[in-house]
PDB file of C-alpha atoms and ligand atoms in Angstrom:
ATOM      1  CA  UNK A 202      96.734  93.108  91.110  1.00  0.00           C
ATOM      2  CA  UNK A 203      99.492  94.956  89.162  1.00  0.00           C
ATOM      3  CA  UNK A 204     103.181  94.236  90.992  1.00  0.00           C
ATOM      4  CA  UNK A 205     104.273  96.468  93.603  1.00  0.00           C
ATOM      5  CA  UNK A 206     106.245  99.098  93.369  1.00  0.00           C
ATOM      6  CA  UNK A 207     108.669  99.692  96.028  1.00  0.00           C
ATOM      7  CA  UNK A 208     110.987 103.359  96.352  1.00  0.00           C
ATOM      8  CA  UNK A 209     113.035 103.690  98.599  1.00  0.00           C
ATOM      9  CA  UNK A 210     113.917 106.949 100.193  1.00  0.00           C
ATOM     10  CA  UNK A 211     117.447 106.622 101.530  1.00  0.00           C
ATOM     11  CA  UNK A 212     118.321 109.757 103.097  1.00  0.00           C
ATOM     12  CA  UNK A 213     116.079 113.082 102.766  1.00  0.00           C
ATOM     13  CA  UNK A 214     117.313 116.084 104.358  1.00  0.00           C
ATOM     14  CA  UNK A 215     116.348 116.320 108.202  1.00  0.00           C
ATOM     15  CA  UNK A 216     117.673 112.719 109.875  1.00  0.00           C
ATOM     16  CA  UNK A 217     121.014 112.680 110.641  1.00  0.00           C
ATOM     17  CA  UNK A 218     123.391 110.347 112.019  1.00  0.00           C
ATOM     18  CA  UNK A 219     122.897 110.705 115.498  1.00  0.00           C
ATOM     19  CA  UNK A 220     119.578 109.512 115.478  1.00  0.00           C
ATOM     20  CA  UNK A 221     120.315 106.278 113.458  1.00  0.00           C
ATOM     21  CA  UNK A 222     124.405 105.858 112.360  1.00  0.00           C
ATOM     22  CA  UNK A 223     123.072 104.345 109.024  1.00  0.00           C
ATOM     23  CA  UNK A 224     121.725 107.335 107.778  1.00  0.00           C
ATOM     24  CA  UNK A 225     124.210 107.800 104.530  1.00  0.00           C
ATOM     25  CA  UNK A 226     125.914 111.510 103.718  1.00  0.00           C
ATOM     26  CA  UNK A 227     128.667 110.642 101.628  1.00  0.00           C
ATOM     27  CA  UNK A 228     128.628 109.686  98.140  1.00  0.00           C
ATOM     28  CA  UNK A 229     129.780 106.214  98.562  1.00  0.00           C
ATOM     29  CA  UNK A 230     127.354 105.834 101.649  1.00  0.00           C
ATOM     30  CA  UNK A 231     124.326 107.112  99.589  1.00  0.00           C
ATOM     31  CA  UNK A 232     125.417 104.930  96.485  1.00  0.00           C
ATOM     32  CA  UNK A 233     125.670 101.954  98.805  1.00  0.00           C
ATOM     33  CA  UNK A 234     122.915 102.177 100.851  1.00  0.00           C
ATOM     34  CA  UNK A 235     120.735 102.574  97.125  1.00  0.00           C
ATOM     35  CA  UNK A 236     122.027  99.755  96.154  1.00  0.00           C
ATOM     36  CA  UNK A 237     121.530  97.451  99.132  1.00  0.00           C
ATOM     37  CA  UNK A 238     117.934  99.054  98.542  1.00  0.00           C
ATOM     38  CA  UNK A 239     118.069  98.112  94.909  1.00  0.00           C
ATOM     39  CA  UNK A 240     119.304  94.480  95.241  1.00  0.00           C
ATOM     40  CA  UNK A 241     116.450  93.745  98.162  1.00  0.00           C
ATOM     41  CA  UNK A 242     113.791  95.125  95.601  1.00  0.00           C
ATOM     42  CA  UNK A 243     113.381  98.655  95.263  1.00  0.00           C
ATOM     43  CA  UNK A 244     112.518  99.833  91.947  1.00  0.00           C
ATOM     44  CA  UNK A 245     112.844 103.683  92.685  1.00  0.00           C
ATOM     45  CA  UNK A 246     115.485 105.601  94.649  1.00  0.00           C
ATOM     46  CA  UNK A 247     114.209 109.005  95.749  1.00  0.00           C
ATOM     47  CA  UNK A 248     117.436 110.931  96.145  1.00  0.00           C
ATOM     48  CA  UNK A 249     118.569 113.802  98.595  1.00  0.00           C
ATOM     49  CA  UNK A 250     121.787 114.928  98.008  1.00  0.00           C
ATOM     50  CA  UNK A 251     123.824 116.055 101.033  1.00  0.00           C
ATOM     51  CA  UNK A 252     127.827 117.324 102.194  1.00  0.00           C
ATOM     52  CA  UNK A 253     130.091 114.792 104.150  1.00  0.00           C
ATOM     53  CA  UNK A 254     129.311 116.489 107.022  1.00  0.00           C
ATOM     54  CA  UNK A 255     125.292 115.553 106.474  1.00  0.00           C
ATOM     55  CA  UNK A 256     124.336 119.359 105.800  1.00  0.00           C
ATOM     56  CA  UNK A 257     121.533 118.862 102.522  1.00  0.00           C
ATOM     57  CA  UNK A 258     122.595 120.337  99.366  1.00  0.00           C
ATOM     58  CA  UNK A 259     120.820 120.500  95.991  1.00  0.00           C
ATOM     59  CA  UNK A 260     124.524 120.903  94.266  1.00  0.00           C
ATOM     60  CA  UNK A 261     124.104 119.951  91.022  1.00  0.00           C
ATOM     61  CA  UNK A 262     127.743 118.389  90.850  1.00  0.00           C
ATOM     62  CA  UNK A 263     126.931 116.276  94.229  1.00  0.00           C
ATOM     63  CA  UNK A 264     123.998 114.913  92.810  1.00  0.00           C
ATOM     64  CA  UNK A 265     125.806 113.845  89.704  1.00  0.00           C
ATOM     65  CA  UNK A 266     128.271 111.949  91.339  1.00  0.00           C
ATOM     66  CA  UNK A 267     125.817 110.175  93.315  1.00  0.00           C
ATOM     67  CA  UNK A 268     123.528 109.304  90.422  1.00  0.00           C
ATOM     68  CA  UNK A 269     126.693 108.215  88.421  1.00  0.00           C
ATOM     69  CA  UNK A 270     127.802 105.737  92.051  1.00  0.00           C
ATOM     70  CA  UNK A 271     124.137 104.461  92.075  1.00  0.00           C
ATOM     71  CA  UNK A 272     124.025 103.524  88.332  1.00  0.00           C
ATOM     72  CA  UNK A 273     127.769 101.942  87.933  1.00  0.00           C
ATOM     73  CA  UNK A 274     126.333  99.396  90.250  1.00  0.00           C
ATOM     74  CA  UNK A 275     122.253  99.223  89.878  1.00  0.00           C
ATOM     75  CA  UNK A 276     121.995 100.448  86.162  1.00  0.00           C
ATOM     76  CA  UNK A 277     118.482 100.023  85.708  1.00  0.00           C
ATOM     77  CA  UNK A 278     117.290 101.818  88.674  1.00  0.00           C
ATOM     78  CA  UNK A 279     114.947 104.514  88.381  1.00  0.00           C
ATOM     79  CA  UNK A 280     115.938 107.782  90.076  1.00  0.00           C
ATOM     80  CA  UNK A 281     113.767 110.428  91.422  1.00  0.00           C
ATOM     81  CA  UNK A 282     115.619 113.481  92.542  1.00  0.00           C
ATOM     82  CA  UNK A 283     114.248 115.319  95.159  1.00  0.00           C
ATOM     83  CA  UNK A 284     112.913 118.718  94.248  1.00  0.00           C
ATOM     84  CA  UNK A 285     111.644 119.173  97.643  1.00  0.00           C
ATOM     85  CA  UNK A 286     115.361 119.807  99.005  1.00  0.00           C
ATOM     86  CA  UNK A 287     115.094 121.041 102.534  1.00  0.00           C
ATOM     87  CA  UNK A 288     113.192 123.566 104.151  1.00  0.00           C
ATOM     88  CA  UNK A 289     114.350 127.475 103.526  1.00  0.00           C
ATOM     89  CA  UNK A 290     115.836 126.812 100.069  1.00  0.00           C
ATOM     90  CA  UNK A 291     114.806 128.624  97.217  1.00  0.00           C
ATOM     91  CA  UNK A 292     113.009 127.706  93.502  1.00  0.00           C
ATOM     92  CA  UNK A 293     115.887 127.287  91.595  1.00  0.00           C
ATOM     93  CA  UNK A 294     117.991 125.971  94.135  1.00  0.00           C
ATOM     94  CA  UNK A 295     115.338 123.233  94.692  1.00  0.00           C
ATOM     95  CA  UNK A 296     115.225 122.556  91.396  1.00  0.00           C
ATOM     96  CA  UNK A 297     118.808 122.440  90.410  1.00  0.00           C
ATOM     97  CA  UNK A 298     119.354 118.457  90.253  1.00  0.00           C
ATOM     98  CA  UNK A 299     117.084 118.332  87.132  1.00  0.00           C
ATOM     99  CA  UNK A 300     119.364 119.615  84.994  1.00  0.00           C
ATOM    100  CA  UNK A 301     120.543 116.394  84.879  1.00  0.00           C
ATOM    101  CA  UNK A 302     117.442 115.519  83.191  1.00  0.00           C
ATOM    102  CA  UNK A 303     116.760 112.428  85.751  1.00  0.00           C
ATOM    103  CA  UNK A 304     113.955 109.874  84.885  1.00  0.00           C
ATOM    104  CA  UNK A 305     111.847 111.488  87.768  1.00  0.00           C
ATOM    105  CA  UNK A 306     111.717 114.040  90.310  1.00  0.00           C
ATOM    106  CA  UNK A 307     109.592 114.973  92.963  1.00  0.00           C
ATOM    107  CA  UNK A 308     106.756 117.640  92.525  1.00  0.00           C
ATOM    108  CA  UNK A 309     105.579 119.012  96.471  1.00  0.00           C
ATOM    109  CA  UNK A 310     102.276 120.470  95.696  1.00  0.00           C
ATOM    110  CA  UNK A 311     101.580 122.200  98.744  1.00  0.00           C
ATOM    111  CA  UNK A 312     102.358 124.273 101.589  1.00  0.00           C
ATOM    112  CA  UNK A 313     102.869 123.008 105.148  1.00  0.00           C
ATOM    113  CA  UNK A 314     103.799 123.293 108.703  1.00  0.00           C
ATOM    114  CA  UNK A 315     107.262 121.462 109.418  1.00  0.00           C
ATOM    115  CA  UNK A 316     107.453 121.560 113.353  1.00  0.00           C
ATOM    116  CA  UNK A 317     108.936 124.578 115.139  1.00  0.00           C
ATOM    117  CA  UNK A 318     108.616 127.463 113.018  1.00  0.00           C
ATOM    118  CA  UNK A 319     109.368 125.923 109.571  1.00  0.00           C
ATOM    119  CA  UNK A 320     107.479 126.221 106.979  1.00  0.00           C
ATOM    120  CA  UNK A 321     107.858 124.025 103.889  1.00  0.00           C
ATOM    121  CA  UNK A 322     106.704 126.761 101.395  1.00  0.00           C
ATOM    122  CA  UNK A 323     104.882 125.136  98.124  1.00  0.00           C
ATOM    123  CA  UNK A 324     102.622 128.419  96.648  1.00  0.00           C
ATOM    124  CA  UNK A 325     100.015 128.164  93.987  1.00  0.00           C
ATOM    125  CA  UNK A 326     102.967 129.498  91.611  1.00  0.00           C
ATOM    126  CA  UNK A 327     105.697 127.367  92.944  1.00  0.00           C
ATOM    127  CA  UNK A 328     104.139 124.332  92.053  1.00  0.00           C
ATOM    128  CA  UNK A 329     103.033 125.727  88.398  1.00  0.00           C
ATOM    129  CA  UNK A 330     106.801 126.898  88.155  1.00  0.00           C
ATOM    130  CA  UNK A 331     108.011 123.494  89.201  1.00  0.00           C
ATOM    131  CA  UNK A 332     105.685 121.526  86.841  1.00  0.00           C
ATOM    132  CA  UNK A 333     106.633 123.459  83.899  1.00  0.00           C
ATOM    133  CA  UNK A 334     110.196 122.950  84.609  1.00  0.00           C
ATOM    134  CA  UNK A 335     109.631 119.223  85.351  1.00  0.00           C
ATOM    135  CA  UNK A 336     107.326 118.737  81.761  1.00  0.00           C
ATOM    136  CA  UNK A 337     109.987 120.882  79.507  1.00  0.00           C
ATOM    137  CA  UNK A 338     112.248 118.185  79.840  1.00  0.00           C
ATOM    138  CA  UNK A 339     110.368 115.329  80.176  1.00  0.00           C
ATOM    139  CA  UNK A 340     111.107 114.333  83.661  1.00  0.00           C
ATOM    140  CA  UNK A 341     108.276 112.004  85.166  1.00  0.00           C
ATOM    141  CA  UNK A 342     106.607 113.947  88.153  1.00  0.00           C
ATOM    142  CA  UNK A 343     105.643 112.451  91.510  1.00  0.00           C
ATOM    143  CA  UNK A 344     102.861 114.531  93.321  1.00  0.00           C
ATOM    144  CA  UNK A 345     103.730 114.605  96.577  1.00  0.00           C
ATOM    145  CA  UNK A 346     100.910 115.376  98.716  1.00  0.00           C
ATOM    146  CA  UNK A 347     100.953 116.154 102.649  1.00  0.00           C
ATOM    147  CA  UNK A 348      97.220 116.225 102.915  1.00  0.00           C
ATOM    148  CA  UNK A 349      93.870 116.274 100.925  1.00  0.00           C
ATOM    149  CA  UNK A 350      94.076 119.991 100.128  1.00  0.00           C
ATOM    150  CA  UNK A 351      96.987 119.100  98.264  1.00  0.00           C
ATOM    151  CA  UNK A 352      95.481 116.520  95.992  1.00  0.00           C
ATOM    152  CA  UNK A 353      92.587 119.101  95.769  1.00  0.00           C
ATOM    153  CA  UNK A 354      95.536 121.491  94.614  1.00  0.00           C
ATOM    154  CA  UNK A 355      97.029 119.571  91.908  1.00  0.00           C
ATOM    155  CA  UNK A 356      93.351 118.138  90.264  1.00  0.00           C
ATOM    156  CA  UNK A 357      92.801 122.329  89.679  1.00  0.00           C
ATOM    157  CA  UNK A 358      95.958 122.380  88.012  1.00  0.00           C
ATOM    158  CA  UNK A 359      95.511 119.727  86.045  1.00  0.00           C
ATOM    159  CA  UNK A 360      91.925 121.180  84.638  1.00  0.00           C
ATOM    160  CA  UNK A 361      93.873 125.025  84.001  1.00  0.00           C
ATOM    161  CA  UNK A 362      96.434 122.636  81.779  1.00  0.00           C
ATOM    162  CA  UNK A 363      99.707 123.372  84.533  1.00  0.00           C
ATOM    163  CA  UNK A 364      99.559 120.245  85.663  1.00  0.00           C
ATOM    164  CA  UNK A 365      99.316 117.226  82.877  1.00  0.00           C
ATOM    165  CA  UNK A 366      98.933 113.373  82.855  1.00  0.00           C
ATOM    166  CA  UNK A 367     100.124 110.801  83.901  1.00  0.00           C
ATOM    167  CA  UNK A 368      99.515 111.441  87.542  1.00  0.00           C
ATOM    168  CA  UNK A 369     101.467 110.045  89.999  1.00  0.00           C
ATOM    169  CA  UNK A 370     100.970 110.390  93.565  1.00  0.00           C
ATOM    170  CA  UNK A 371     103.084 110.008  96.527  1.00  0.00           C
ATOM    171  CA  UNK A 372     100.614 110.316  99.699  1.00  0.00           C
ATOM    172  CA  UNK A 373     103.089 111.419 102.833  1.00  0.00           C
ATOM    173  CA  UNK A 374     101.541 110.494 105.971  1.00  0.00           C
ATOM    174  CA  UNK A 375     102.509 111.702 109.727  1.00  0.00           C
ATOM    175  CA  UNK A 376     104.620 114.475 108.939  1.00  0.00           C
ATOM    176  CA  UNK A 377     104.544 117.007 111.648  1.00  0.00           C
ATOM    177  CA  UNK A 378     102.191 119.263 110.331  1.00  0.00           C
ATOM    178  CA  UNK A 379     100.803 117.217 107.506  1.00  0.00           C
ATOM    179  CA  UNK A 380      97.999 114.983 107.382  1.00  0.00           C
ATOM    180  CA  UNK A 381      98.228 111.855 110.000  1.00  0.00           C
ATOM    181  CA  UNK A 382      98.687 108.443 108.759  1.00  0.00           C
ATOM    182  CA  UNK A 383      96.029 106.474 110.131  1.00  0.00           C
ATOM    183  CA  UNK A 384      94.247 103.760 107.684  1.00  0.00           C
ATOM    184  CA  UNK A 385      90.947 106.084 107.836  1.00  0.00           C
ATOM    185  CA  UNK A 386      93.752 108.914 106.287  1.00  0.00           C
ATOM    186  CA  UNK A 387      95.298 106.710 103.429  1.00  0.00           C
ATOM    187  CA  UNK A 388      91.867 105.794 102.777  1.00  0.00           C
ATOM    188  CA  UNK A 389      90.576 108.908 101.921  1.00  0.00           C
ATOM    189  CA  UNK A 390      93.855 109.914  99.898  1.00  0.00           C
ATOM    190  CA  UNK A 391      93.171 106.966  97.835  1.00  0.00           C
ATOM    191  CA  UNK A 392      89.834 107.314  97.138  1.00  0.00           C
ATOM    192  CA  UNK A 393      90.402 111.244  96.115  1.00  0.00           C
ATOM    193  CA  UNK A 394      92.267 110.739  92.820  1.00  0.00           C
ATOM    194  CA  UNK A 395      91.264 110.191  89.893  1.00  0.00           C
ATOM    195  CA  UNK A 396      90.812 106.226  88.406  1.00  0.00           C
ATOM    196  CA  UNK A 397      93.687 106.550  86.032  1.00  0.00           C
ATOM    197  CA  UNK A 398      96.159 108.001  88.451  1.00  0.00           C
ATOM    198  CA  UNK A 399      98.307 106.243  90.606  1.00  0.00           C
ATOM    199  CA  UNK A 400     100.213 106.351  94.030  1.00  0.00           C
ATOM    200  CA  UNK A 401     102.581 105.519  95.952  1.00  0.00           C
ATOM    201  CA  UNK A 402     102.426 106.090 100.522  1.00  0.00           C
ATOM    202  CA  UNK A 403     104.808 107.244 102.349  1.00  0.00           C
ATOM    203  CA  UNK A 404     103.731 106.890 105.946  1.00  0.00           C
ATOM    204  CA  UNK A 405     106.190 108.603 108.532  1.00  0.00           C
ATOM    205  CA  UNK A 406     107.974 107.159 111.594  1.00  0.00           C
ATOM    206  CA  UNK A 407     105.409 104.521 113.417  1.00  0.00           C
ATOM    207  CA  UNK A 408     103.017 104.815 109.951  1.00  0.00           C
ATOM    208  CA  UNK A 409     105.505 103.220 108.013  1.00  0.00           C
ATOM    209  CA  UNK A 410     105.365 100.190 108.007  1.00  0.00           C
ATOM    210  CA  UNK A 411     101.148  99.759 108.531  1.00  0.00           C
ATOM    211  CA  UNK A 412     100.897 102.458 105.699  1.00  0.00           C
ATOM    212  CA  UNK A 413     103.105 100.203 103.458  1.00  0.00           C
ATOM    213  CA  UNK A 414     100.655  97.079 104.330  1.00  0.00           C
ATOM    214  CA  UNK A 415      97.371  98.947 103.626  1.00  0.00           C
ATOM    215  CA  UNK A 416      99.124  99.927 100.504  1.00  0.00           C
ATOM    216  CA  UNK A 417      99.738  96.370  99.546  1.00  0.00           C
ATOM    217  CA  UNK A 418      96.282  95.224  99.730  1.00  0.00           C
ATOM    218  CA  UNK A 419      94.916  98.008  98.043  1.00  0.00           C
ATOM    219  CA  UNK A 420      96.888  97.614  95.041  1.00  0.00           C
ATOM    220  CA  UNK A 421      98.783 100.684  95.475  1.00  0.00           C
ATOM    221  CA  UNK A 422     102.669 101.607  96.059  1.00  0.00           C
ATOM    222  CA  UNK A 423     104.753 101.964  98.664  1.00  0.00           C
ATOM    223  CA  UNK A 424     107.953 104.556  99.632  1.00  0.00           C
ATOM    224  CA  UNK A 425     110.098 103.285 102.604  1.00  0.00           C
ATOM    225  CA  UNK A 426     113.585 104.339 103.882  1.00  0.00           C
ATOM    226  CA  UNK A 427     115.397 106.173 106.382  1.00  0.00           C
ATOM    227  CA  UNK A 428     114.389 109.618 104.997  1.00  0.00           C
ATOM    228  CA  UNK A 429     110.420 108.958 106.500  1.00  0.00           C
ATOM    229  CA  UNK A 430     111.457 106.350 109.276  1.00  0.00           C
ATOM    230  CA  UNK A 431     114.671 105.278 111.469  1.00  0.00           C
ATOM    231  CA  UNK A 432     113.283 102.460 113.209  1.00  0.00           C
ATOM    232  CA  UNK A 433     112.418  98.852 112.269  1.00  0.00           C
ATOM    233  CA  UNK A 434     110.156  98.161 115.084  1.00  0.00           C
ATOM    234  CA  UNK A 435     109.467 100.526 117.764  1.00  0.00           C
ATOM    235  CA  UNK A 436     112.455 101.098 120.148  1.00  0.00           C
ATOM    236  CA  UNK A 437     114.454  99.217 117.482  1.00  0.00           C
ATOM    237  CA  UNK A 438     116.440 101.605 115.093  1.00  0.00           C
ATOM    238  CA  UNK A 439     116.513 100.136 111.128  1.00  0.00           C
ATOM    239  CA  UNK A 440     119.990  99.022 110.667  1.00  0.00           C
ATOM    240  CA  UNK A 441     119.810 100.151 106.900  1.00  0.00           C
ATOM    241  CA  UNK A 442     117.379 101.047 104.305  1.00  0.00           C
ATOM    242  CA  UNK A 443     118.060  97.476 102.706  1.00  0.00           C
ATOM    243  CA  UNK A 444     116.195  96.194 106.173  1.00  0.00           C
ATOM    244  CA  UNK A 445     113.044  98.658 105.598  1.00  0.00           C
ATOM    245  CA  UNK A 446     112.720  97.554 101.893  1.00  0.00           C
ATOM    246  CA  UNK A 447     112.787  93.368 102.757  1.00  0.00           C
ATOM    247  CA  UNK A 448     110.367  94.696 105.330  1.00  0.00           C
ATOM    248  CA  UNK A 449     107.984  95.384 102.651  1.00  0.00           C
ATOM    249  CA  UNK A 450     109.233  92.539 100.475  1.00  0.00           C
ATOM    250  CA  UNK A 451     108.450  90.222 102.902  1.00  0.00           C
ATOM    251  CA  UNK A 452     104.688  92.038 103.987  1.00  0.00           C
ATOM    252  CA  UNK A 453     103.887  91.703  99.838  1.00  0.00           C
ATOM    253  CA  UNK A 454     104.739  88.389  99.682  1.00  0.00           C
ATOM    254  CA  UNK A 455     102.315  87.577 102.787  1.00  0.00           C
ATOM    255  CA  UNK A 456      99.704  88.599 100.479  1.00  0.00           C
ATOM    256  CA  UNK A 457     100.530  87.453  97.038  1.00  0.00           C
ATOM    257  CA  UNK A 458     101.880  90.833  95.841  1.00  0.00           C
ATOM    258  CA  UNK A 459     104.759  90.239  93.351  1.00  0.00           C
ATOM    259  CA  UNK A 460     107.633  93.086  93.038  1.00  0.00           C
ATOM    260  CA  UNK A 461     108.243  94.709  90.279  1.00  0.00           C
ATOM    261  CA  UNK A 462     111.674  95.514  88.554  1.00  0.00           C
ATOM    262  CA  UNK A 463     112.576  98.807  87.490  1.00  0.00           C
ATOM    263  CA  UNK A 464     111.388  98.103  84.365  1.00  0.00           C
ATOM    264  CA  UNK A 465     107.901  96.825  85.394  1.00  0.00           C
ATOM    265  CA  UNK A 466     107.694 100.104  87.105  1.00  0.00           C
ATOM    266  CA  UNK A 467     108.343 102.257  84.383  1.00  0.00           C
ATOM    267  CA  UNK A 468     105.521 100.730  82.232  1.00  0.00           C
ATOM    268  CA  UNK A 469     102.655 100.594  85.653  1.00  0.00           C
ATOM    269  CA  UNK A 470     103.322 104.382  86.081  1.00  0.00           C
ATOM    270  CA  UNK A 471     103.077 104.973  82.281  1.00  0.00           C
ATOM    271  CA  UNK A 472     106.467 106.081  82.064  1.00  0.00           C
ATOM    272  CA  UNK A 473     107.172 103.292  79.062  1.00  0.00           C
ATOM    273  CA  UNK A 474     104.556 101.853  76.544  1.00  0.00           C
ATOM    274  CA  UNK A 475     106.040  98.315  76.543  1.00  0.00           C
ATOM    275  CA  UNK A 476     108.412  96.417  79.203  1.00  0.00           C
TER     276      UNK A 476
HETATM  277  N1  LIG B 665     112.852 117.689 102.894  1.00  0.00           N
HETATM  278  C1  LIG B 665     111.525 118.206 102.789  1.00  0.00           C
HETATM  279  C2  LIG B 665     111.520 119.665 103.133  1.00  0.00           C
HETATM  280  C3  LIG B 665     110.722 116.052  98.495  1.00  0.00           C
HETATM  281  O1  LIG B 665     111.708 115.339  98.558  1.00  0.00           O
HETATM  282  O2  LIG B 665     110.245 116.467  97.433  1.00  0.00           O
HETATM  283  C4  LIG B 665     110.963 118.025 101.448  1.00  0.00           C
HETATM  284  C5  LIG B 665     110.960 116.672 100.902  1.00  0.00           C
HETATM  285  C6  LIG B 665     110.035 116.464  99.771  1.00  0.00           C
HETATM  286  O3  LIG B 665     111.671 115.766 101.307  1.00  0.00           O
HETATM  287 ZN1  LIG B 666     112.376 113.808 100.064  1.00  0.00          ZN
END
């Protein structure tokens, strides 16, 4: 089985520090909390921006210094900006971190229900926009689905020519709205894309951590971090994202699943021809 893969998704946009204090805002806090991540084998760091105060920002110059805190430390790191932002912002402010021209950035390729009355709005047209943006400079896409219709989405895409190879996949179970994460769930994700393509799971809150593990033994990837999941066991919050990720560490080495570097990553998702 090809080595695991391991992202680590340190802060999103919705948690905040009153649910779990080691949710990072700052710059230093992101930068440090990546590279606790980094150093207890993450490969990827899928990066939300936000203000001191924890509001989420797509600010181009925020993201910068972030990226430029993560990779003074962990140079070698792979970073996937988030495109997704947070719910109610627009195209181009979503996509403002990749003029940075980051290794990778997230692609959402659908539209869902976000609790209350949000609405995470991902049109035929937005994801077409997004792609083209993403492929014009070369920027490695994750397709982040919420459910099967999604997958469904992007494989029409891909045969009109907006959408092209190598596909990536980030399956993200449990939202509220989305797709659950039960095994039966991941299962079916997994068995909808093509051979060639590959994924990563994301399972949220209490699918965490099971998610990761059916991952594992299925050869696939696997996203943790504080961004999908504040807890390390239930009724137990996570005490960083550095916990979550030797969470996973530890479940792959149960079952013989080595971890790959950032480099190793870069050439199982295609991203490199050679190590
Ligand atoms: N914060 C969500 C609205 C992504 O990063 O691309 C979107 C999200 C997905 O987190
Ligand atoms: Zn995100």
């Amino acid at each position: 089985m090809k080595k695991l893969i391991i992202t680590c998704a340190v802060t999103g946009a919705e948690v905040t520090k009153e649910q779990n204090p080691a949710v990072p805002y700052t710059v230093a806090e992101i930068a440090s909390s990546a590279y606790q991540a980094y150093l207890a084998g993450a490969a990827i760091i899928h990066l939300h921006a936000r203000d001191d105060d924890g509001k989420p920002t797509q600010n181009k110059d925020r993201y910068e210094k972030i990226i430029k805190a993560i990779k003074e430390k962990a140079e070698d790191v792979i970073i996937q900006v988030s495109t997704g932002g947070a719910v109610g912002m627009s195209r181009d402010e979503r996509l403002t971190p990749i003029v940075l021209n980051p290794e990778m950035a997230t692609l959402d390729c659908g539209t869902l229900n976000f609790g209350g009355d949000e609405i995470f709005i991902n049109t035929e047209n937005d994801i077409i926009y997004f792609s083209k943006a993403l492929e014009t400079r070369n920027i490695f896409k994750e397709l982040e689905c919420f459910e099967k219709g999604h997958i469904d989405s992007v494989l029409r895409l891909v045969k009109k020519g907006y959408i092209n190879r190598p596909l990536h996949f980030s399956f993200v179970l449990g939202t509220n709205g989305g797709m659950s994460g039960e095994e039966r769930d991941f299962m079916f994700m997994k068995d909808s894309i093509p051979k060639d393509a590959t994924y990563s799971v994301a399972g949220v809150g209490k699918f965490e951590m099971p998610l990761a593990r059916c991952a594992i033994i299925e050869g696939g990837h696997v996203r943790v971090g504080l961004e999908d999941n504040l807890y390390i066991e239930k009724g137990k919050l996570a005490s960083s994202n550095r916990e979550l990720v030797e969470r996973v560490v530890l479940m792959a080495k149960e079952s013989g699943r080595e971890i790959a570097s950032p480099a190793e990553a870069r050439f199982i998702l295609g991203m490199r021809k050679q190590i």
